[in-house]
Short mmCIF file of C-alpha atoms in Angstrom, two decimals:
data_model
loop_
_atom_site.label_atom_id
_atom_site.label_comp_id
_atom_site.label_asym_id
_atom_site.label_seq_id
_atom_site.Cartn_x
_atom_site.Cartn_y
_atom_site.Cartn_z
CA UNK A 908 -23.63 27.77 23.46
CA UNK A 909 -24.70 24.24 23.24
CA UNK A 910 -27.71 25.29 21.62
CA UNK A 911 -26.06 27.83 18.90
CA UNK A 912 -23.61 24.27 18.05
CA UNK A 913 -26.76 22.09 17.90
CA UNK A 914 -28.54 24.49 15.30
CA UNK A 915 -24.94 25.20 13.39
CA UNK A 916 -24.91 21.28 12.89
CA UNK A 917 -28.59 21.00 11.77
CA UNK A 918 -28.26 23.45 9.11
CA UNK A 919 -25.13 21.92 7.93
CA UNK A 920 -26.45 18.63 7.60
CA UNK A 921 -29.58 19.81 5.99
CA UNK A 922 -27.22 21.61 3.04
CA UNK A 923 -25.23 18.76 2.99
CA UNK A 924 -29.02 16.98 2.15
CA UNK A 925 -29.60 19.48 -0.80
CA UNK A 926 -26.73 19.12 -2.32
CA UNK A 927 -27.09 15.63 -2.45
CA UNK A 928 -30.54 15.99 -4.39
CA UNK A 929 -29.11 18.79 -6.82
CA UNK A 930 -25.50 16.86 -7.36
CA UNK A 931 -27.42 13.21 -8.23
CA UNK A 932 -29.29 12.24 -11.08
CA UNK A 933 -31.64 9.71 -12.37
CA UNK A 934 -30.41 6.52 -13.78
CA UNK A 935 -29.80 6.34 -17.21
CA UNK A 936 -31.71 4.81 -19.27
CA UNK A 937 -31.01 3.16 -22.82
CA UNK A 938 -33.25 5.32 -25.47
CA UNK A 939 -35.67 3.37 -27.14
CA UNK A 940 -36.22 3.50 -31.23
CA UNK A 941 -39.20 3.71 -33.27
CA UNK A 942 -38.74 2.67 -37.42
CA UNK A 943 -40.60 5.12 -39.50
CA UNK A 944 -39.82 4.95 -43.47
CA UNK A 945 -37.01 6.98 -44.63
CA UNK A 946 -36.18 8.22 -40.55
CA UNK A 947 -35.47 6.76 -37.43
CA UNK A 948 -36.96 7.86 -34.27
CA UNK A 949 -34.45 8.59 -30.73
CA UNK A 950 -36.60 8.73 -27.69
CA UNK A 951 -33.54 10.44 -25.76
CA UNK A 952 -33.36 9.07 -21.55
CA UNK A 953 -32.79 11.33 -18.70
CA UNK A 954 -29.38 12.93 -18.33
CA UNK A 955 -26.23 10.77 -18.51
CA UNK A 956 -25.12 9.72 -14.77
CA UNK A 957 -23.11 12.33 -13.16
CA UNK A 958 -24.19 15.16 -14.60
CA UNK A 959 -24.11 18.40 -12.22
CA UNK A 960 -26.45 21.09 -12.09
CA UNK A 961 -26.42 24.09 -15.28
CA UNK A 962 -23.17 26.07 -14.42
CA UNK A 963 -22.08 29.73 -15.91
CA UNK A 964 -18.92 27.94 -16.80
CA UNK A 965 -20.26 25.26 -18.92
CA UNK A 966 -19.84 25.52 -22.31
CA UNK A 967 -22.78 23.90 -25.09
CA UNK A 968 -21.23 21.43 -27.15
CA UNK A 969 -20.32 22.49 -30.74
CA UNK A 970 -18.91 20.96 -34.33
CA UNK A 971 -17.01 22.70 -37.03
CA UNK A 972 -18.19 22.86 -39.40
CA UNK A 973 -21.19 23.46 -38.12
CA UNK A 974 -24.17 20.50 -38.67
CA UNK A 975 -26.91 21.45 -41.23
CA UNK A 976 -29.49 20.99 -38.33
CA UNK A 977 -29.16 21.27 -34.51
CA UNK A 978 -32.11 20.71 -32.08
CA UNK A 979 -32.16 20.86 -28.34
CA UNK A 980 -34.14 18.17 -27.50
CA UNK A 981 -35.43 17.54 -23.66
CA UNK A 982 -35.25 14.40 -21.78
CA UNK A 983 -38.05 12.16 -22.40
CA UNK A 984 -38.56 13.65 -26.05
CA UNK A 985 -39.03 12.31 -29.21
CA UNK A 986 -36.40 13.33 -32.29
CA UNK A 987 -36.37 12.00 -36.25
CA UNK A 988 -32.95 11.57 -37.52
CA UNK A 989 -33.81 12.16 -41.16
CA UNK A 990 -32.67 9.74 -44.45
CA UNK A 991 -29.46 10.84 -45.35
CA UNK A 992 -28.39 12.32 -42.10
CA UNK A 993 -25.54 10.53 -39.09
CA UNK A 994 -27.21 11.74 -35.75
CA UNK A 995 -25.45 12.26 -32.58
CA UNK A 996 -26.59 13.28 -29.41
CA UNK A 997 -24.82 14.83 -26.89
CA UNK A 998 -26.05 16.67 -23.22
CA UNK A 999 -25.65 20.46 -22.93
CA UNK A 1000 -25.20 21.75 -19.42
CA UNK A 1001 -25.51 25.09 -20.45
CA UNK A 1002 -29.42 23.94 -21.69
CA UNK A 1003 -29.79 20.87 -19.46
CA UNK A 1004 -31.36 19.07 -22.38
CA UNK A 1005 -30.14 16.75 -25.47
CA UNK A 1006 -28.58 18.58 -28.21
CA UNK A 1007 -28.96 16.61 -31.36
CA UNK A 1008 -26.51 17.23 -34.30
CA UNK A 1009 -27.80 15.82 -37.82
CA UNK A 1010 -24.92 15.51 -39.74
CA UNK A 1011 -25.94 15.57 -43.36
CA UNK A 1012 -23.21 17.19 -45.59
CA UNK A 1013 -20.10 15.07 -45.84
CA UNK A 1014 -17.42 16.34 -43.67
CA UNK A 1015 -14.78 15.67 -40.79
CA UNK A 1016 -17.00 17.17 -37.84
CA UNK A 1017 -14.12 18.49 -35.04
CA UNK A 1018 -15.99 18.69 -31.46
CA UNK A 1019 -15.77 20.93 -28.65
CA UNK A 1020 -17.52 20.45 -25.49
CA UNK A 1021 -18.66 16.55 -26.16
CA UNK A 1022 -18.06 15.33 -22.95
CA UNK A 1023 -19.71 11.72 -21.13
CA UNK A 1024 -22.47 9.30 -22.92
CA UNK A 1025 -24.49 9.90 -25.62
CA UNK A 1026 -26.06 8.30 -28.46
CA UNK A 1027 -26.12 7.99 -32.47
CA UNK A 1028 -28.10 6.68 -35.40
CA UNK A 1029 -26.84 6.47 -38.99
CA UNK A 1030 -29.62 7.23 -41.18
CA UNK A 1031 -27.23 7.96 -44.10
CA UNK A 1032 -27.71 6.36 -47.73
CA UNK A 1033 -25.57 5.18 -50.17
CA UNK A 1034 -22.84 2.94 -48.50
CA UNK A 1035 -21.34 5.08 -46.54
CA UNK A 1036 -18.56 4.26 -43.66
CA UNK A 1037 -18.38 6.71 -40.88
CA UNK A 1038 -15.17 7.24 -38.58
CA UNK A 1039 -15.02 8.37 -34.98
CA UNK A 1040 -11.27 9.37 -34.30
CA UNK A 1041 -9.52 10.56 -30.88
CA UNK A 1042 -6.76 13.19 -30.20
CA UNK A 1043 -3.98 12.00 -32.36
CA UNK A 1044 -6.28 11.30 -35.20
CA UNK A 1045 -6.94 7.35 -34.80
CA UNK A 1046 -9.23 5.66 -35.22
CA UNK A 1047 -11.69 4.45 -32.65
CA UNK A 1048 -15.16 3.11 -34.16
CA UNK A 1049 -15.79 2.72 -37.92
CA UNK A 1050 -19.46 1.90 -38.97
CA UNK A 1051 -21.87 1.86 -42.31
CA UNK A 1052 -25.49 2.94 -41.53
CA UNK A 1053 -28.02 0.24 -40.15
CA UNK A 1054 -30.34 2.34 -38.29
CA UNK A 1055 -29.89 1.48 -34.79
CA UNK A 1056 -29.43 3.56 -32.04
CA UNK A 1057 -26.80 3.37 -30.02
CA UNK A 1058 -25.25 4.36 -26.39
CA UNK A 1059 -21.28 5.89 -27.09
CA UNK A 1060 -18.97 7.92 -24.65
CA UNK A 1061 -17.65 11.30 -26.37
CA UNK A 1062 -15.21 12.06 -24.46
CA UNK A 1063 -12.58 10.75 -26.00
CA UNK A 1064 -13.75 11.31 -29.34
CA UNK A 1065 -12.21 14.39 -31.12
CA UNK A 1066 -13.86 14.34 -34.45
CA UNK A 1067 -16.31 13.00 -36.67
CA UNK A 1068 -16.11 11.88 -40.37
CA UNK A 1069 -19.76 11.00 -41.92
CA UNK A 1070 -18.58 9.44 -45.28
#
């Protein structure tokens, strides 16, 4: 009997173990930028802190309208957020990688699924200022393009206006 416990325990503490390694991720690092003429280069970290393991019940993060270019973009990797464009980056669960919106055509951008830290760059010409807004529409970070990348929790952002 004492032997049957002893094993019981054993296993439980080595699941206990593996979730541990599935559950945690690595530290997050900041991405770094590279300046090439007319784009801006995102070299996007590992996943954001606290990020689970790909579940059935995730759901990909989405905008409507829909952006004029999305790439899924691994850890690690390299994307160009082209002249012209506001790029935001966001993890998918459902992918386990970056997914990278360029938002080109001018537009207010409502988001589904944007949950935790991610970045953006705006790339965009002409003067524009750019509006993150929460629920009840307000307004929580205005910006005009200077082509730096930068860290920004979307959770509590509900939409996007490029222009």
């Amino acid at each position: 009997m004492r032997d049957k416990r002893f094993i019981a325990g054993l296993i439980g503490a080595l699941a206990v173990a593996l979730a541990v390694l599935f559950v945690t991720g690595p530290a997050q690092a900041a991405p770094r930028q590279a300046t090439a003429k007319g784009a801006h280069t995102l070299v996007l970290p590992a996943a954001p802190a606290g990020v689970t393991p790909r579940s059935a019940a995730a759901n990909s993060p989405t905008t409507s309208p829909a952006a004029s270019t999305v790439v899924h973009v691994a850890a690690g990797s390299t994307v160009s957020c082209t002249s012209g464009s506001l790029c935001t980056a966001a993890w998918d669960p459902t992918t386990g990688d970056w997914k990278v919106f360029f938002l080109y055509n001018c537009a207010r951008y409502s988001l589904s699924y944007w949950n935790g830290g991610g970045y953006y760059v705006d790339s965009q010409t002409g003067g524009v200022t750019s509006y993150f807004y929460g629920q009840s529409g307000n307004v929580l970070k205005q910006f005009t393009p200077d082509n730096t990348v930068y860290s920004y929790d979307w959770t509590p952002v509900w939409s996007i206006r490029n222009c």
